[in-house]
XYZ file of C-alpha atoms in Angstrom:
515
model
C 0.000 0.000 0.000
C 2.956 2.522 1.181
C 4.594 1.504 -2.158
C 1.033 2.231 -4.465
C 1.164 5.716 -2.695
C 4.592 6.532 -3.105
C 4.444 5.802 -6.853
C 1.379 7.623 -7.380
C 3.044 10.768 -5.212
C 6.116 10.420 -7.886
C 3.942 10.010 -10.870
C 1.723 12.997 -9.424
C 5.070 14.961 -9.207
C 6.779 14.056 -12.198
C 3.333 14.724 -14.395
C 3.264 18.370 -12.197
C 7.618 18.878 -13.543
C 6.387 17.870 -17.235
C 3.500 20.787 -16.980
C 5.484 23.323 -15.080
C 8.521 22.502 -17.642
C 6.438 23.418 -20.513
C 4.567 26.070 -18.979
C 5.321 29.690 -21.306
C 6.965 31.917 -19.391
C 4.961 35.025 -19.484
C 6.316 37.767 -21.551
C 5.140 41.354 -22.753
C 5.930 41.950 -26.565
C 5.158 45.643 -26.044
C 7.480 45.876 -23.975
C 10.139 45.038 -26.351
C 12.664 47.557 -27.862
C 11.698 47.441 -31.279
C 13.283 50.116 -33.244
C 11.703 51.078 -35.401
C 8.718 51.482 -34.139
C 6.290 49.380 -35.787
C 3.313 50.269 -37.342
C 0.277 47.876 -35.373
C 1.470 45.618 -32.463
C -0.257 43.644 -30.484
C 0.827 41.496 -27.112
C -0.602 38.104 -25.660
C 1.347 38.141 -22.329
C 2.969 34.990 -23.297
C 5.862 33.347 -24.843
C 7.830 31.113 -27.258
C 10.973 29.406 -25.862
C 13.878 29.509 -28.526
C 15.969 26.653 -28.196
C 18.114 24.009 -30.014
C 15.060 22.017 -31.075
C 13.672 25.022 -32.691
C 13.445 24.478 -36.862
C 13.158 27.336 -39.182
C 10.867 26.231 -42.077
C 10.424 27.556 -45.386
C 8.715 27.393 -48.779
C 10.109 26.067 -51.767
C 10.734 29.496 -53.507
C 13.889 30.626 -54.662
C 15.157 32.915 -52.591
C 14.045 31.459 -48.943
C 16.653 29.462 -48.662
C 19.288 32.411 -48.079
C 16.448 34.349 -46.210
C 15.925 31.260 -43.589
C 20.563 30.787 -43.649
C 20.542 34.835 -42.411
C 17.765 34.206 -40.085
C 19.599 31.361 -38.720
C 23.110 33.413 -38.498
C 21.188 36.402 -36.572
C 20.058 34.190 -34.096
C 22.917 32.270 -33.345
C 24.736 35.430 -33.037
C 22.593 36.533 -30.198
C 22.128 33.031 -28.275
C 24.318 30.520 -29.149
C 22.044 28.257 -31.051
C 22.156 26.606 -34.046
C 18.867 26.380 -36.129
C 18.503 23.714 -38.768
C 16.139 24.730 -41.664
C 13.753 22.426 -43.734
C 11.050 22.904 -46.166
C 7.639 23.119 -45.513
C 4.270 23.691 -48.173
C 2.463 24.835 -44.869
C 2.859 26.388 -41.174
C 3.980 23.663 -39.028
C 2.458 22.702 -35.898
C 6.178 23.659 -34.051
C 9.373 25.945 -35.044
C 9.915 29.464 -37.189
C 7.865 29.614 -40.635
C 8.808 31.881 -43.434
C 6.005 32.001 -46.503
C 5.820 34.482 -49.222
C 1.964 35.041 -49.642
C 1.093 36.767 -52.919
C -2.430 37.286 -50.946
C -1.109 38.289 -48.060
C -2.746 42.059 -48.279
C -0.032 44.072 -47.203
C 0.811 47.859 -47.895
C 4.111 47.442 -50.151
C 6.731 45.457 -50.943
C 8.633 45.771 -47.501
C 5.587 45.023 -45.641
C 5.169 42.162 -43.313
C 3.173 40.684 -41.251
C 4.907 38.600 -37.985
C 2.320 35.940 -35.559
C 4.265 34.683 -32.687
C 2.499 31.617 -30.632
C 3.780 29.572 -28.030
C 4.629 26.933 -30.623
C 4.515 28.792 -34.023
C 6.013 31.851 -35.576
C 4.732 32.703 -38.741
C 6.325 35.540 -41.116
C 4.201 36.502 -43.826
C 5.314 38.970 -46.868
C 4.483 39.986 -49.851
C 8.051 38.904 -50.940
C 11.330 38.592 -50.080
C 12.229 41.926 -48.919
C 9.027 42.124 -46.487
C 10.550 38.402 -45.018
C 13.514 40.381 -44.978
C 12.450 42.981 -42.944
C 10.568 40.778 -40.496
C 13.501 39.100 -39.710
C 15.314 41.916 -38.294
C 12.529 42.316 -36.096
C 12.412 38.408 -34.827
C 16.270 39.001 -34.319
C 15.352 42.010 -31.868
C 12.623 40.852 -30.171
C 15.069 37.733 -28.858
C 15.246 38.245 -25.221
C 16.809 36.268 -22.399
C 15.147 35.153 -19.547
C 17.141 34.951 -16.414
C 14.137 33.909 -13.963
C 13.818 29.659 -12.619
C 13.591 28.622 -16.353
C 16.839 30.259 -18.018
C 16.638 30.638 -21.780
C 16.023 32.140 -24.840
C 12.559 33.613 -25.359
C 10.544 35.692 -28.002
C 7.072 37.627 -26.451
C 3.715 36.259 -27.994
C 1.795 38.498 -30.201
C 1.183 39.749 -33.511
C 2.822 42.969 -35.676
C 2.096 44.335 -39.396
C 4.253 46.589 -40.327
C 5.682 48.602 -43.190
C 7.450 51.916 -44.033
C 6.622 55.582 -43.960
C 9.035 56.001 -46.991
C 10.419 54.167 -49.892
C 13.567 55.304 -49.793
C 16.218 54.862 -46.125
C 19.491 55.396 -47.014
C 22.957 55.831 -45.349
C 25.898 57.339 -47.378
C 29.471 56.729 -47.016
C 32.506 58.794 -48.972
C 34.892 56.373 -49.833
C 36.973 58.963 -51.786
C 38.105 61.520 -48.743
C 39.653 58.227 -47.034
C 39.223 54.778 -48.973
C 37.257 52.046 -47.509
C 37.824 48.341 -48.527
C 35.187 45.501 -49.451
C 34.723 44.416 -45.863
C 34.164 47.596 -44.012
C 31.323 48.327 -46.847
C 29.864 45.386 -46.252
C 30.273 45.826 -42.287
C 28.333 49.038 -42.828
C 25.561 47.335 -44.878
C 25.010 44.295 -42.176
C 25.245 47.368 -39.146
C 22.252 49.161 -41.367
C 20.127 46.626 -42.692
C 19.049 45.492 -38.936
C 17.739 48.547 -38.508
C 15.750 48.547 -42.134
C 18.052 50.818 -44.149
C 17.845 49.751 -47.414
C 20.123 52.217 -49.487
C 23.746 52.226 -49.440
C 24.808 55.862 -51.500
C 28.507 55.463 -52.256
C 30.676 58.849 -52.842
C 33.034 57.063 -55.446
C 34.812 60.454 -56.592
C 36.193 63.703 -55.493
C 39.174 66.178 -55.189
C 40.788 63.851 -53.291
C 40.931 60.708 -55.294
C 38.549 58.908 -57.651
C 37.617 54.854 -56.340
C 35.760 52.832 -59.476
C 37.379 51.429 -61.913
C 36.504 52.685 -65.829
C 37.986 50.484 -68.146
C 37.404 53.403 -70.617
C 39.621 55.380 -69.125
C 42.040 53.582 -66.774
C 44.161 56.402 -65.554
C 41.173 57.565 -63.187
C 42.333 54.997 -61.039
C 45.959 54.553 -62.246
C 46.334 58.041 -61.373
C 43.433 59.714 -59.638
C 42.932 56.828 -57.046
C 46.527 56.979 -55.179
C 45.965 59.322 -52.924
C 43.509 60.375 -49.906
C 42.964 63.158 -47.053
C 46.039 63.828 -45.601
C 48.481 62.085 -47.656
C 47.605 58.012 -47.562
C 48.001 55.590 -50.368
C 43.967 55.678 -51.504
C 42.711 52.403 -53.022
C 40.232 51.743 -55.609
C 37.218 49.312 -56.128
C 37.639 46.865 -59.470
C 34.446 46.391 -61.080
C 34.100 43.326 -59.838
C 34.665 44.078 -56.153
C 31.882 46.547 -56.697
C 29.466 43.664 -58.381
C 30.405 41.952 -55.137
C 29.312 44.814 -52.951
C 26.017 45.256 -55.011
C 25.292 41.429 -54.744
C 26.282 41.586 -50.464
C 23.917 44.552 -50.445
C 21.288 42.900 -52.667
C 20.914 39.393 -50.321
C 20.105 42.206 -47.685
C 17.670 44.202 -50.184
C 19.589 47.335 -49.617
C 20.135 49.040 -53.011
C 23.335 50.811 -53.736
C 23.484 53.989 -55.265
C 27.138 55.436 -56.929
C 27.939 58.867 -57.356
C 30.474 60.315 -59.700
C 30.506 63.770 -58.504
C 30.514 66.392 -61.665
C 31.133 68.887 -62.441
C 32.782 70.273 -59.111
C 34.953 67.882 -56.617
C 36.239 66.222 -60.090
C 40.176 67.555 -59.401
C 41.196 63.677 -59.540
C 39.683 62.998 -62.674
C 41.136 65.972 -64.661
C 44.563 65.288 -62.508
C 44.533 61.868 -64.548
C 43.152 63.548 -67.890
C 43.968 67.072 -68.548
C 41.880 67.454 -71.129
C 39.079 67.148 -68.949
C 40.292 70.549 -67.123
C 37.880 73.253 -67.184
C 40.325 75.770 -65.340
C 43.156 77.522 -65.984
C 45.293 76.130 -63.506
C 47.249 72.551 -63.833
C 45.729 70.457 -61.875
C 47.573 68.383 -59.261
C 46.669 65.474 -56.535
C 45.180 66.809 -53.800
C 45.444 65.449 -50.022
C 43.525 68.293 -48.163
C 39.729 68.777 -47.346
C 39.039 72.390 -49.233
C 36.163 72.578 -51.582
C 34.585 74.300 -55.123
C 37.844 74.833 -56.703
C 37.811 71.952 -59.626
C 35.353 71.531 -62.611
C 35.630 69.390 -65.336
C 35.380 71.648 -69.105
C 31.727 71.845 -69.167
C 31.699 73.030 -72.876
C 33.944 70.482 -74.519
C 32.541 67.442 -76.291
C 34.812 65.295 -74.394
C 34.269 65.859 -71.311
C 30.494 64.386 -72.391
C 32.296 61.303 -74.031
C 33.726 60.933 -70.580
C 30.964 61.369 -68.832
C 29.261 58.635 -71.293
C 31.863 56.201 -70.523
C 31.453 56.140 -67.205
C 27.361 56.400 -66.587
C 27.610 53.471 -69.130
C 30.104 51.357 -67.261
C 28.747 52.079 -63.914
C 25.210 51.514 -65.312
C 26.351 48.448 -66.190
C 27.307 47.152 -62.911
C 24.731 48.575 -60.742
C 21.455 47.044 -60.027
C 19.150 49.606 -58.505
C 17.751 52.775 -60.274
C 19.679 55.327 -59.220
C 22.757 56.545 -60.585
C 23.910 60.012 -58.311
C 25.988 62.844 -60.638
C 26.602 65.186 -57.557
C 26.552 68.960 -58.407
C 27.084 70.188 -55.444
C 29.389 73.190 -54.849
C 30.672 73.407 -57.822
C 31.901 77.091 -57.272
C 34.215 77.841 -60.090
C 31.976 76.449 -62.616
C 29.633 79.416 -64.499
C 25.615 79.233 -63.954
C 24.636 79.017 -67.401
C 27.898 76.374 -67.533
C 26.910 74.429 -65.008
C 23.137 74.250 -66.158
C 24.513 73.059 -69.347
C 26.060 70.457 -67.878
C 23.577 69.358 -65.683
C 21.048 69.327 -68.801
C 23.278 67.132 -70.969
C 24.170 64.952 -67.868
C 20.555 64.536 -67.346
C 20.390 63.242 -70.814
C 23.061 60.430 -70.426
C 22.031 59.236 -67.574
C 18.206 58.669 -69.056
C 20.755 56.670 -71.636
C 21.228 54.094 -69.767
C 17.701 53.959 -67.971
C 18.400 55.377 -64.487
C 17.155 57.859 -62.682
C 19.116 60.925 -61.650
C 19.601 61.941 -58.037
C 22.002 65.123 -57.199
C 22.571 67.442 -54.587
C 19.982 70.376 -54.124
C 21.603 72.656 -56.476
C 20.947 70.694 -59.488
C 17.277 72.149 -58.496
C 18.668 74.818 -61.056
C 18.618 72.908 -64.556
C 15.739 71.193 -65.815
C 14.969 69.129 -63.930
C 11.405 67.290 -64.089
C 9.829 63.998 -62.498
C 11.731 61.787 -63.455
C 14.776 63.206 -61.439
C 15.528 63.271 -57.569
C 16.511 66.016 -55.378
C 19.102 65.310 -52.432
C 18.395 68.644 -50.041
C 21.382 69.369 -47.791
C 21.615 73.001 -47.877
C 19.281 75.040 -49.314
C 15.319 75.410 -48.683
C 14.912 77.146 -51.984
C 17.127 74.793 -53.817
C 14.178 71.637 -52.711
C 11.129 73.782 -52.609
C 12.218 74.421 -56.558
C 12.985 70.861 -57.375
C 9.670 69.858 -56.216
C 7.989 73.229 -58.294
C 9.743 71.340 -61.369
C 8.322 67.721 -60.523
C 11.235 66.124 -58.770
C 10.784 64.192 -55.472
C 13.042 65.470 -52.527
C 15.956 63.298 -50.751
C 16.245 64.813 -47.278
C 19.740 65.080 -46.022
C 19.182 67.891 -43.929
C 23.091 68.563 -43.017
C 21.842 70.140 -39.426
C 20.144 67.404 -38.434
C 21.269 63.735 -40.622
C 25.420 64.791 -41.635
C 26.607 61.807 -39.715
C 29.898 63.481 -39.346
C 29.276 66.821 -37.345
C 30.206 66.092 -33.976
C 28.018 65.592 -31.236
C 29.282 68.363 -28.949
C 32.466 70.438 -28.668
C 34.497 66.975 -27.502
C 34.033 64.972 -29.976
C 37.271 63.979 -31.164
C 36.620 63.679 -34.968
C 33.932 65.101 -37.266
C 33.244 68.028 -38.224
C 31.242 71.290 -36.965
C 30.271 73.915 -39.569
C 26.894 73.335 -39.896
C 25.977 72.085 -36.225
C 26.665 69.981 -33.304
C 24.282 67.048 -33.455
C 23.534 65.327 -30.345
C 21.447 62.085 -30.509
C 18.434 64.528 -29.538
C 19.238 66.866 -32.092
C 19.185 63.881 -34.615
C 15.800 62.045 -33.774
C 13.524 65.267 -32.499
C 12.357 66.443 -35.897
C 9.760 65.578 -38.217
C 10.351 64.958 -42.061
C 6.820 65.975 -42.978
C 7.561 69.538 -41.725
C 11.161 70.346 -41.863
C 10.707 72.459 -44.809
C 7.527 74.810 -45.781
C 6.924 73.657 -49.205
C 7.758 69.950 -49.373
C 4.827 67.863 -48.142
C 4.815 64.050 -47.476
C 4.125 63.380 -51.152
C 7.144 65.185 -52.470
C 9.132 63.301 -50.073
C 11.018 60.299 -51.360
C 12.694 59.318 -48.222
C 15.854 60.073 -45.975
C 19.355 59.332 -46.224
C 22.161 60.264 -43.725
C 25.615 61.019 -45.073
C 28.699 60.023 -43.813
C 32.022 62.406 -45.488
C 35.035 61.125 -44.003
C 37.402 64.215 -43.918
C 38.252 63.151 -40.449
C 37.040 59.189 -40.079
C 40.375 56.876 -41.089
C 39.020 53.559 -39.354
C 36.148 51.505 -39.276
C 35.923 52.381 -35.597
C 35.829 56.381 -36.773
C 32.901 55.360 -38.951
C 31.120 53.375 -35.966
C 31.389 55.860 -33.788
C 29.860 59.026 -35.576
C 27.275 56.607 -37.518
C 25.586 55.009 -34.300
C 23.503 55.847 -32.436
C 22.713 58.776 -34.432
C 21.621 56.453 -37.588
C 18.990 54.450 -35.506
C 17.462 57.600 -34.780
C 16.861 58.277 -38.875
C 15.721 54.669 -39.386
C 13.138 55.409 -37.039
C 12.401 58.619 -38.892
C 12.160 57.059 -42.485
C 10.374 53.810 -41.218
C 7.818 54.938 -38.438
C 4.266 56.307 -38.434
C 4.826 59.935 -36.992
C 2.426 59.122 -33.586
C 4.831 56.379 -32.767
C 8.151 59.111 -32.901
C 8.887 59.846 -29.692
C 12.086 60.913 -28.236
C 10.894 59.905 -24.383
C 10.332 56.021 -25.877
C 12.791 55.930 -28.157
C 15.393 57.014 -26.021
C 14.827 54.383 -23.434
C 14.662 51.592 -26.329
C 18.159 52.853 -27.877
C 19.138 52.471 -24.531
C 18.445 48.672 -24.252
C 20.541 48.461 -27.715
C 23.411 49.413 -26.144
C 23.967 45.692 -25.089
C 23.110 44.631 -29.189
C 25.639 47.446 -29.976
C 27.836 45.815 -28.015
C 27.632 42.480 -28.682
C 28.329 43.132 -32.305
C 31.575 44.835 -31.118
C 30.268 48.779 -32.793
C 32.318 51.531 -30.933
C 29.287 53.242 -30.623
C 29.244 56.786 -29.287
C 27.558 56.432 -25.289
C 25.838 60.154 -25.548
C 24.836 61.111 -21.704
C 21.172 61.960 -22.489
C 20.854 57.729 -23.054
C 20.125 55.307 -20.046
C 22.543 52.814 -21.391
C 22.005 49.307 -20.615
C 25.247 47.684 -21.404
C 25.589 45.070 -19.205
């Protein structure tokens, strides 16, 4: 009888372990740093336990495959764990399901739509830059649970999101100081988990010239030796670019080149003369001065030259946009440079891009087909968008990623402001300039010049957090901006920062959580 009892008593118990083992651990998905902000969430107070069991599935659609492999990699990174992946015509009963759902009715291409359960997570998309997306948001809402039951959970609940604007970009000169393969691609991985998805490269200036032309190989020969203060300068081959464009591609972020014409072109015409549209001889330049170079705006060929190169770059560039510059170009004549611009215009329609330069190209003709970057000058957008063009806002008081944060910072920049992380986030796109409405707006892209950045580290530190901030701007819904919540969830990715080893800069006015 005593021995009936006991076994019942350690049946009783064991079947009371097995429950309390697989009991959820409760968990609040609002409560979750997401950034950014997403559009509708919605929390169930529960949980789903990430652990080595855990499967991602996935459709049999091309593309998935590398989609689930990243997914995989991003959460490994942050616990430890290796996920195997299999395929999967439906939503299984346990584990991580990706599906592209043609009628899935979401708002755009980069929309998603994420269900987490205590057994199931199901990402739904449009396609595979919506899966994308959705990803970087299972990676963030990964939290550890310290509590009785240690481990890796996700909160229950349900999101659909999707951007504000089309275009989120981040822009790094590679021509001031050269930047190899792997710290572009570094930069790409640190954006895209935040939902950037534009890379601008600044391929050429007065200071050396960084993409190979097989037209005319003494832009590199020549014009790429050299950088800001002196250092040996570097150059991409066209087929390291093709390998940036494909990096940045598996992370649907589009890269945009610029060839900056007709000012900041003193390597080129250093490498061909001919190309010279002052009177001086031109020689290679190491410092950081401006608007003394223009390429010979009324010469046939400079506009074979230009030719050559829109076509080659064309060639190797995937996305839309091919960037021509224009920007303080302040030797060049007005009615020269409007030429210019006109019959750059022209070329680049050639090759079936679209045109994006600085705000002063707002001065040509210019028409809808063509994109504004504003950096400067109200009256430079407001006129683009009188003329048809969409605005890029670069506004340098509030997105140059390299003006320093206050008077200590010990690189960057300061002539057009000090921008502390506040300074950064507390502004809203909509109304920054009377004149340019929502509509006109084709996103927001922060630029990076690297005068004073030499390392990867340099670049780390102005960039974040001060980029987060802008993803947030380009990506959220304008009632879910707020610098009192976003302030406290950049302050929980201070340990994500951190874990990815990004010398980020600590600004005082965050609550870091670091440890």
């Amino acid at each position: 009888m005593i021995k009936k009892t006991m076994a019942a008593l350690s049946m009783g118990l064991l079947m009371q372990l097995g429950v309390s083992c697989h009991q959820p651990i409760p968990a609040d998905l609002s409560q979750v740093s997401l950034i950014p902000a997403p559009v509708k969430l919605k929390a169930n107070g529960s949980s789903y336990l990430v652990s080595e069991k855990t499967t991602i599935y996935i459709q049999d659609n091309a593309g998935t495959d590398k989609l689930a492999s990243l997914l995989s990699q991003q959460i490994e990174s942050v616990t430890g764990l290796t996920l195997k992946v299999e395929k999967s015509d439906k939503a299984p009963a346990k584990g991580i399901y990706l599906a592209i759902d043609s009628e899935t009715k979401l708002a755009n291409d980069e929309a998603y739509d994420l269900n987490i359960g205590e057994h199931t997570i199901v990402l739904k998309a449009n396609g595979p830059a919506g899966l994308f997306r959705g990803i970087q948001t299972i990676d963030q809402a990964i939290v550890k649970h310290n509590g009785e039951k240690a481990g890796w959970i996700i909160p229950t609940g349900s999101i659909v999101d999707y951007p504000q604007y089309e275009y989120r970009g981040v822009m790094l000169d590679v021509s001031r100081h050269f930047f190899g393969v792997d710290d572009v691609k570094r930069v790409i991985d640190l954006a895209a988990a935040y939902k950037i998805n534009v890379l601008h490269l600044h391929l050429t200036d007065d200071q050396g010239w960084r993409i190979e032309i097989k037209s005319w190989p003494k832009l590199t020969s020549v014009g790429g030796q050299t950088q800001v203060g002196g250092g040996e300068g570097g150059f991409y081959t066209q087929e390291q670019f093709k390998e940036i464009v494909a990096y940045a591609g598996e992370r649907f972020v589009t890269v945009v080149p610029e060839i900056d014409m007709p000012g900041h072109t003193n390597a080129a015409v250093v490498a061909y003369p001919e190309l010279n549209g002052t009177k001086k001889k031109a020689e290679l330049y190491t410092g950081t001065k401006v608007g003394f170079s223009t390429l010979a705006t009324r010469k046939e060929v400079t506009y074979q030259f230009v030719d050559d190169v829109i076509r080659e770059l064309s060639a190797i560039t995937e996305g839309p946009y091919i960037h021509i510059g224009g920007d303080e170009s302040h030797v060049t004549k007005e009615d020269d440079y409007v030429y210019f611009i006109n019959r750059t215009k022209e070329i680049v329609a050639k090759y079936n891009k679209i045109m994006i330069g600085w705000d002063e190209i707002a001065h040509a003709a210019i028409d809808a087909s063509d994109v504004v970057q504003y950096w400067a000058k109200d009256k430079n957008a407001v006129m683009g968008v009188e003329k048809g063009a969409k605005v890029l806002l670069s506004p340098s008081k509030r997105m140059y990623l390299d003006m320093k944060y206050d008077s200590t910072t010990h690189i960057g920049l300061d002539w057009a402001a000090l921008i502390e992380v506040d300074q950064a986030y507390n502004w809203h796109p909509e109304t920054l300039v009377e004149g340019i409405d929502k509509e006109n707006i084709l996103g927001l892209e922060s630029p990076l010049w690297t005068e004073t950045v030499e390392t990867m580290d340099d670049i780390e530190y102005l960039v974040f957090p001060r980029l987060i901030g802008h993803a947030e701007l380009g990506w959220s819904k304008p009632e879910h901006r707020d610098w009192n919540s976003y302030k406290q969830r950049l302050a929980d990715h201070g340990q994500r920062l951190k874990a990815k080893g990004v010398d980020f800069y600590k600004s005082s006015l965050i609550p870091w959580n670091v440890e």
